[in-house]
PDB file of C-alpha atoms in Angstrom:
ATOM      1  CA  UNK A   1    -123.385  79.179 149.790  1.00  0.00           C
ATOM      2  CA  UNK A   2    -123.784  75.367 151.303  1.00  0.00           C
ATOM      3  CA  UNK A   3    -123.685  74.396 154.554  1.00  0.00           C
ATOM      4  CA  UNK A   4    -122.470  71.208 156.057  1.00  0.00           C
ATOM      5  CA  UNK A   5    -123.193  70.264 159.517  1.00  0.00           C
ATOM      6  CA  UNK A   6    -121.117  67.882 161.611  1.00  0.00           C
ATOM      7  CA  UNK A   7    -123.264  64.689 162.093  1.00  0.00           C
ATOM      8  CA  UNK A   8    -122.083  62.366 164.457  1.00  0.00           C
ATOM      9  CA  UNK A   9    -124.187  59.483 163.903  1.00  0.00           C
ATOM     10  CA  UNK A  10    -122.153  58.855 160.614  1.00  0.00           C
ATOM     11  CA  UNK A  11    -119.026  58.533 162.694  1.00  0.00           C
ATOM     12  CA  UNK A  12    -117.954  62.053 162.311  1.00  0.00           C
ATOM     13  CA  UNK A  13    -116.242  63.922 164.809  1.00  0.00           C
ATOM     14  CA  UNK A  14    -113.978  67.204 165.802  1.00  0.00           C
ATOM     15  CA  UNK A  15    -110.669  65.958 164.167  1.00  0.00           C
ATOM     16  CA  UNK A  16    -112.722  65.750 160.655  1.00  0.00           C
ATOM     17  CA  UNK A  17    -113.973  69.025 161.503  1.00  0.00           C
ATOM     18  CA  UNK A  18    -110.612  71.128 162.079  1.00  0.00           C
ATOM     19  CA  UNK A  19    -109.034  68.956 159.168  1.00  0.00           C
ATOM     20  CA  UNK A  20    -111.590  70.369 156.635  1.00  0.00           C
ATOM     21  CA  UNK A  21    -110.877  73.273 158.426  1.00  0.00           C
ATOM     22  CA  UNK A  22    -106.968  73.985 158.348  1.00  0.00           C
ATOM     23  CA  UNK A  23    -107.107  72.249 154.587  1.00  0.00           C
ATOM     24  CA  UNK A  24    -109.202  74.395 152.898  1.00  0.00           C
ATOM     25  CA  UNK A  25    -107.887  77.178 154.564  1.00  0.00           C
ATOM     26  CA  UNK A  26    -104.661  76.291 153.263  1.00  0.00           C
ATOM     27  CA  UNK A  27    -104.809  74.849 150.288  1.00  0.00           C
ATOM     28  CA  UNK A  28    -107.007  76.730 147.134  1.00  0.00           C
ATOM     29  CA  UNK A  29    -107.532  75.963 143.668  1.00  0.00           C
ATOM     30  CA  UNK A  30    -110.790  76.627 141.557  1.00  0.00           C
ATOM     31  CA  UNK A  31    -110.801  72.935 141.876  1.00  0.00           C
ATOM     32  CA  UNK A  32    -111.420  72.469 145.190  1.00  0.00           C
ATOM     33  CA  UNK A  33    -114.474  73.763 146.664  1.00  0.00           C
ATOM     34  CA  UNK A  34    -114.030  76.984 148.554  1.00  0.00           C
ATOM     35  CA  UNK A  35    -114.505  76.902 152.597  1.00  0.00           C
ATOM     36  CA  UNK A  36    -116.951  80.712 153.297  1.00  0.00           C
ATOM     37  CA  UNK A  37    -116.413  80.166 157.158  1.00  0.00           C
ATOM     38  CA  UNK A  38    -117.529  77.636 159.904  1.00  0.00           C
ATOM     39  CA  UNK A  39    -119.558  77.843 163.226  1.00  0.00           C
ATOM     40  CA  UNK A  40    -117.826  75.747 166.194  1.00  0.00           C
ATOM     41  CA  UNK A  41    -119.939  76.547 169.312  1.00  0.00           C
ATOM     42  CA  UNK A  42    -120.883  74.099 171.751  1.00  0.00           C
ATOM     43  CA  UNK A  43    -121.746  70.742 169.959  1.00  0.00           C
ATOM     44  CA  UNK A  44    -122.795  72.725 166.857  1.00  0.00           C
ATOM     45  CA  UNK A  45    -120.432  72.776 163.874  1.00  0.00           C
ATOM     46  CA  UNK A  46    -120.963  73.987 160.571  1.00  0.00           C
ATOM     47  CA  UNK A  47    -118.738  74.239 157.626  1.00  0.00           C
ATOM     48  CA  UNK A  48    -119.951  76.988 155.373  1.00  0.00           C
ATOM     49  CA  UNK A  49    -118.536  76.498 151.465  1.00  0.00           C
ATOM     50  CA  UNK A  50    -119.036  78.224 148.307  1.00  0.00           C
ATOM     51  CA  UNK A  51    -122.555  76.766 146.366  1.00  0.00           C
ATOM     52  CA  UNK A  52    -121.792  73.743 143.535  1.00  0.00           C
ATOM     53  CA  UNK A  53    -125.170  74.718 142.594  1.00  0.00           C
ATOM     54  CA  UNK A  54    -125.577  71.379 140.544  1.00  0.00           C
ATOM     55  CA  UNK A  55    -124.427  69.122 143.235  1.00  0.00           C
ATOM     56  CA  UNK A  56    -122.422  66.247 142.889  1.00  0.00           C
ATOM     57  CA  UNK A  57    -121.297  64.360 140.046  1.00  0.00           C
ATOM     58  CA  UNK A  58    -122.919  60.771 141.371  1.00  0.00           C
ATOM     59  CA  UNK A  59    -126.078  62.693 140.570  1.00  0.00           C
ATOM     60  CA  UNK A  60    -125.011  63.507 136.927  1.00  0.00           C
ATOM     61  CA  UNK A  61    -123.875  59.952 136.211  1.00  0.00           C
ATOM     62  CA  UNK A  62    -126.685  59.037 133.946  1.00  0.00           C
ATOM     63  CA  UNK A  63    -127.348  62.309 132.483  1.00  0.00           C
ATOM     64  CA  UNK A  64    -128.182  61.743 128.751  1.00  0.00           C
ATOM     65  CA  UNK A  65    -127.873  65.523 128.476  1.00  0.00           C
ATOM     66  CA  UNK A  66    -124.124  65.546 130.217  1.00  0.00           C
ATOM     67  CA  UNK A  67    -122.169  65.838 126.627  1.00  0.00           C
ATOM     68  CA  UNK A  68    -118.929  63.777 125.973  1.00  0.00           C
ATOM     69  CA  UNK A  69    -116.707  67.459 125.837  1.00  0.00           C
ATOM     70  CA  UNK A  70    -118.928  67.991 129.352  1.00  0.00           C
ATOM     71  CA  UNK A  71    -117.616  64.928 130.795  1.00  0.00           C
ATOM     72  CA  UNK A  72    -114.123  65.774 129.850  1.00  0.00           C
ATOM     73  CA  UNK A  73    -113.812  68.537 131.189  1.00  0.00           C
ATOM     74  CA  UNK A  74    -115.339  67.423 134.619  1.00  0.00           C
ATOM     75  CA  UNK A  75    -112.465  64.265 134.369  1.00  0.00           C
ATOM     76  CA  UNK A  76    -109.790  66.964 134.139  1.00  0.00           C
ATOM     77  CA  UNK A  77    -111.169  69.460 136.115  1.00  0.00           C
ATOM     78  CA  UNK A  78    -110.509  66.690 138.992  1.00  0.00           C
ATOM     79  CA  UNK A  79    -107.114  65.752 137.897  1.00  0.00           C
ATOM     80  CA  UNK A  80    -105.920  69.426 138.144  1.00  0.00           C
ATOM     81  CA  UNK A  81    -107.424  69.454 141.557  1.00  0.00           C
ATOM     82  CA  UNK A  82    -105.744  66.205 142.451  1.00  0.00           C
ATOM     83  CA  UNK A  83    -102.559  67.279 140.626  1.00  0.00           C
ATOM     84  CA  UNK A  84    -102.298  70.501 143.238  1.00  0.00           C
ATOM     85  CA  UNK A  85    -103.109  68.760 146.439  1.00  0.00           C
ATOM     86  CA  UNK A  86    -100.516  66.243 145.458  1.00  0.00           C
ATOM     87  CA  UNK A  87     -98.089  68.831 144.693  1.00  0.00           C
ATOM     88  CA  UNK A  88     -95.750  67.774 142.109  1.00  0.00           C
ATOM     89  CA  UNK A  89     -93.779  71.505 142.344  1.00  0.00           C
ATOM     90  CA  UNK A  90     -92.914  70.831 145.992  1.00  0.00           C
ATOM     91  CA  UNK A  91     -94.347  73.932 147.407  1.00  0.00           C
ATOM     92  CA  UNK A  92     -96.453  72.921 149.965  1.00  0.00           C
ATOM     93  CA  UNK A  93     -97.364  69.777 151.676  1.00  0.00           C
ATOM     94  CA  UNK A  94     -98.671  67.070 149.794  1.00  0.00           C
ATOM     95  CA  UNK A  95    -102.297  65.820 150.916  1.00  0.00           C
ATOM     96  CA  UNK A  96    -103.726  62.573 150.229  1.00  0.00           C
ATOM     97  CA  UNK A  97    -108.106  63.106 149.502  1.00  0.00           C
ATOM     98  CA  UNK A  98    -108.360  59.596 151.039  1.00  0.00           C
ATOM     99  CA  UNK A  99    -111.916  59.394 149.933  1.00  0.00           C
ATOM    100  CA  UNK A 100    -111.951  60.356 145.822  1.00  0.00           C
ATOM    101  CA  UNK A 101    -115.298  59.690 144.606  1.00  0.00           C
ATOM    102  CA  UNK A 102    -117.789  61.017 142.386  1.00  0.00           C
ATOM    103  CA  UNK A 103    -120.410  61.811 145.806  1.00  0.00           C
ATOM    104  CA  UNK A 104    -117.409  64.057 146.501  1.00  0.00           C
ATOM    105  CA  UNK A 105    -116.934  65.539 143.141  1.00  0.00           C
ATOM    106  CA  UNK A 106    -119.314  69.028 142.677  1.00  0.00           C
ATOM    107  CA  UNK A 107    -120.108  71.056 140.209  1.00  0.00           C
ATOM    108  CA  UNK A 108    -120.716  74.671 139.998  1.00  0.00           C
ATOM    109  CA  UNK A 109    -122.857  76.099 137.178  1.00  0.00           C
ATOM    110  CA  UNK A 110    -120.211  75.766 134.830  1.00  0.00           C
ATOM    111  CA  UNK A 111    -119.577  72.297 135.153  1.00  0.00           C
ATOM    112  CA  UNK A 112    -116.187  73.131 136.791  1.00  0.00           C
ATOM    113  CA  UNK A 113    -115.604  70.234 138.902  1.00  0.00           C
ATOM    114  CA  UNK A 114    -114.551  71.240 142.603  1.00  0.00           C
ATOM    115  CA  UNK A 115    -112.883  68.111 145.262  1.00  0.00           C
ATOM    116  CA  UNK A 116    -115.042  67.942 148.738  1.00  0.00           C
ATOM    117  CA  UNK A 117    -115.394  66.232 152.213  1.00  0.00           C
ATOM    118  CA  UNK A 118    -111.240  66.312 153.601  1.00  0.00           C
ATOM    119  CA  UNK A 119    -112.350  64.871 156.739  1.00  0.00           C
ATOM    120  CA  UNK A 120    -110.544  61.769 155.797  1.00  0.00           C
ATOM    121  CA  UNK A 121    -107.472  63.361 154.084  1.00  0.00           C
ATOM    122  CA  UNK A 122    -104.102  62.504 155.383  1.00  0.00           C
ATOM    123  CA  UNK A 123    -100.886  65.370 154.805  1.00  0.00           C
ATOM    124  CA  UNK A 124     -97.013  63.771 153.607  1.00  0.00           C
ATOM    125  CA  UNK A 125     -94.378  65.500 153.754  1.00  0.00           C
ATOM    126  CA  UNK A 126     -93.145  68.144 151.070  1.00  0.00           C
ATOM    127  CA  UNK A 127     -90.282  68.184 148.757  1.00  0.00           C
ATOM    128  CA  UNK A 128     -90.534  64.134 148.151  1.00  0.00           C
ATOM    129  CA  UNK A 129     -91.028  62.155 145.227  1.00  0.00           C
ATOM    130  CA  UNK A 130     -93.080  59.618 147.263  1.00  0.00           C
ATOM    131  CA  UNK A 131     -95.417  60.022 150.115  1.00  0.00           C
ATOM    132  CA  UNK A 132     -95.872  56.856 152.077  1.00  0.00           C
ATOM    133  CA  UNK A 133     -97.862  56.792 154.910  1.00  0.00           C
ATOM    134  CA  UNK A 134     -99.478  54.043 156.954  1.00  0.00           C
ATOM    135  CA  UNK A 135    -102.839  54.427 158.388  1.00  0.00           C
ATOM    136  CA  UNK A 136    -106.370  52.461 159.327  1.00  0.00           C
ATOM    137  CA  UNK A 137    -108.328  51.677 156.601  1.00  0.00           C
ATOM    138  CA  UNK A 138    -109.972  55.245 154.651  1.00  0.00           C
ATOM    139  CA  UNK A 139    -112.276  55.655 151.821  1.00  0.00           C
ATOM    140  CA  UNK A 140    -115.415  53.842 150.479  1.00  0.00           C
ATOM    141  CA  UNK A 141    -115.780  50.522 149.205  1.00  0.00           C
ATOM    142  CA  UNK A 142    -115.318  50.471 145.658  1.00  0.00           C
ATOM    143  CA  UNK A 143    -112.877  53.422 145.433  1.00  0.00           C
ATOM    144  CA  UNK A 144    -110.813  52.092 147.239  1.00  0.00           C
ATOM    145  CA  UNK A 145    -106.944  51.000 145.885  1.00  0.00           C
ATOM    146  CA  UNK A 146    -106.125  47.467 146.673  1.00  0.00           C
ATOM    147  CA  UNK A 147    -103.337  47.707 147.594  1.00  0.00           C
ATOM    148  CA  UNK A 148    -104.090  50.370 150.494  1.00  0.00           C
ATOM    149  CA  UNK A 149    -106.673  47.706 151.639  1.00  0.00           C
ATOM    150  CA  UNK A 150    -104.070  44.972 151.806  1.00  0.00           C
ATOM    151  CA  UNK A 151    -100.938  46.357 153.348  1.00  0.00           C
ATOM    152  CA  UNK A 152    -102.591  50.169 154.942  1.00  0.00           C
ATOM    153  CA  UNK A 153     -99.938  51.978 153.099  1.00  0.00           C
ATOM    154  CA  UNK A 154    -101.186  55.430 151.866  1.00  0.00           C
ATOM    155  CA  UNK A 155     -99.909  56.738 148.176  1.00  0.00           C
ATOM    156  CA  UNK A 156    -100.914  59.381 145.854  1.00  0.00           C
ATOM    157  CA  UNK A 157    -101.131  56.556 143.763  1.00  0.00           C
ATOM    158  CA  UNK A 158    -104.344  55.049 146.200  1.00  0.00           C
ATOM    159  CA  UNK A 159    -105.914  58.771 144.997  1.00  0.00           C
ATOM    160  CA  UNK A 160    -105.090  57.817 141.648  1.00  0.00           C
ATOM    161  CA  UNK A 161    -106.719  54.267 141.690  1.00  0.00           C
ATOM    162  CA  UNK A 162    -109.812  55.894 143.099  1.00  0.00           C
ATOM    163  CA  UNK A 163    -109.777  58.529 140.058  1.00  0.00           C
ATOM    164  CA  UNK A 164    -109.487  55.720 138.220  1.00  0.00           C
ATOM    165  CA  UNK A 165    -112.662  54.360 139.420  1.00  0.00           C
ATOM    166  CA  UNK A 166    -114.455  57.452 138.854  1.00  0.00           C
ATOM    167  CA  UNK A 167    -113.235  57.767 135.683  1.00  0.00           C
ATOM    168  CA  UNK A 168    -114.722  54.202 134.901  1.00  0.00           C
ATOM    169  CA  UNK A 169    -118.282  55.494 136.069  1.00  0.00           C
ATOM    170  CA  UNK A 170    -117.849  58.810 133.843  1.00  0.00           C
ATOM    171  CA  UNK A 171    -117.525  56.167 130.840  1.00  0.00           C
ATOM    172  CA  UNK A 172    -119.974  53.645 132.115  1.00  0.00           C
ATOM    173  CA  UNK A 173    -122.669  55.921 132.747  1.00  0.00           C
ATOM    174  CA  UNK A 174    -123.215  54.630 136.543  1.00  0.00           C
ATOM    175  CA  UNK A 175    -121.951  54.593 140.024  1.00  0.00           C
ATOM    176  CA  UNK A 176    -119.484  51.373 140.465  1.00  0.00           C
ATOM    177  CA  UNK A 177    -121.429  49.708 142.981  1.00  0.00           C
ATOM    178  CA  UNK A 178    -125.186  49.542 143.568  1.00  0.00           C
ATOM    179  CA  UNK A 179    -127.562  48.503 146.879  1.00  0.00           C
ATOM    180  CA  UNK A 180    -129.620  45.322 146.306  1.00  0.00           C
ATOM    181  CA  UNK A 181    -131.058  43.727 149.528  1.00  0.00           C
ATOM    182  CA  UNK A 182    -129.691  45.220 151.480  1.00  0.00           C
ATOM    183  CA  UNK A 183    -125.954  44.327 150.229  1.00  0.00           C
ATOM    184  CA  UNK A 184    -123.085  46.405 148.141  1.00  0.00           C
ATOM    185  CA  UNK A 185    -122.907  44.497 145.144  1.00  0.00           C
ATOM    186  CA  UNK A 186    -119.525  46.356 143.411  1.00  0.00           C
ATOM    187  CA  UNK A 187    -118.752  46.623 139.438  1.00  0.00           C
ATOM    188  CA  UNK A 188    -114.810  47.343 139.810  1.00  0.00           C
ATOM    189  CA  UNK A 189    -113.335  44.004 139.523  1.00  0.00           C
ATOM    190  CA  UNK A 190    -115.800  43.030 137.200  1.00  0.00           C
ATOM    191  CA  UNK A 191    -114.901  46.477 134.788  1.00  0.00           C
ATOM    192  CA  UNK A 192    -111.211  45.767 135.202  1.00  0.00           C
ATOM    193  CA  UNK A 193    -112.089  41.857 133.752  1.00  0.00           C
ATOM    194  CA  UNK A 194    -113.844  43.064 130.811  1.00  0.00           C
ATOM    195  CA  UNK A 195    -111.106  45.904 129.888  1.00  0.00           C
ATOM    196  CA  UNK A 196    -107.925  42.514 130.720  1.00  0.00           C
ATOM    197  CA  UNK A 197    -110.072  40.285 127.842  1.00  0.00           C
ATOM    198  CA  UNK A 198    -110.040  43.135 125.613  1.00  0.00           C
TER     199      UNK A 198
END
């Protein structure tokens, strides 16, 4: 098992808490990381999940070793995962990740790729073709969809854009931003350039 404790010098607080909570009580799928239990006493909160023993797929990046059928079936082992939280059936409430990227991507043994850290996730309703929600700015730099950034309207598409990303970084062999100097310097607009010329 892994444990996560609440840290509220990153800006975390009890609504991520009970989100991660009530969603992965909820909602299961073998790709979503499992939730074991939590502790909630006092000011100490713990989420305890089932062990991605190889950790997350930012780590794995670069991996010379990580085969081309390996990577494949990490790509679609998130789409399924995104595919059931956005619930194309209509059988439960839809839920937006809000946060898709490949720090939040594990991986058990098996390479089976299992979707992490809801704290930011929003829930649409059910039973709709479209989910459009508007909300403060979610997600990481770099993952996030443009559009979401311009006009704070929340679509499964925004989760989509942000697989896209990942998806990129799969292909690329590296994360889509990196630190220098203290600044984010970010590949995306310069990835989506290269693939326009071709």
């Amino acid at each position: 098992m892994a444990i996560k404790r609440l840290n509220r010098q990153f800006g975390q607080g009890d609504p991520e808490f009970l989100k991660g909570i009530m969603l992965l009580s909820r909602y299961t799928h073998q790709n979503l990381i499992s939730l074991l239990g939590y502790c909630d006493e006092e000011d100490e909160k713990v989420l305890i999940y089932e062990l991605a023993s190889k950790g997350s797929l930012d780590k794995h990046l670069s991996d010379p070793g990580l085969t081309s059928a390996q990577r494949i079936k990490i790509c679609l082992g998130v789409a399924k995962g995104l595919s059931y939280l956005h619930d194309p059936q209509g059988t439960h409430q839809r839920v937006l990740h809000c946060d898709i990227k490949s720090a939040n991507i594990l991986l058990d043994d098996s390479l089976t790729a299992k979707l992490a850290d809801f704290g930011l996730s929003k829930i649409g309703p059910a039973n709709q073709q479209n989910s459009v929600l508007l909300t403060n700015a979610l997600g990481t730099a770099g993952y996030c969809d443009p559009l979401f950034m311009t006009t704070y309207t929340l679509t499964k598409e925004s989760d989509v854009y942000s697989f896209g990303v990942v998806l990129f970084e799969v292909l690329c062999r590296r994360l889509c931003y990196e630190y220098s100097n203290g600044l984010v310097k970010v590949f995306v607009n310069k990835w989506k350039n290269m693939c326009a010329e071709n």
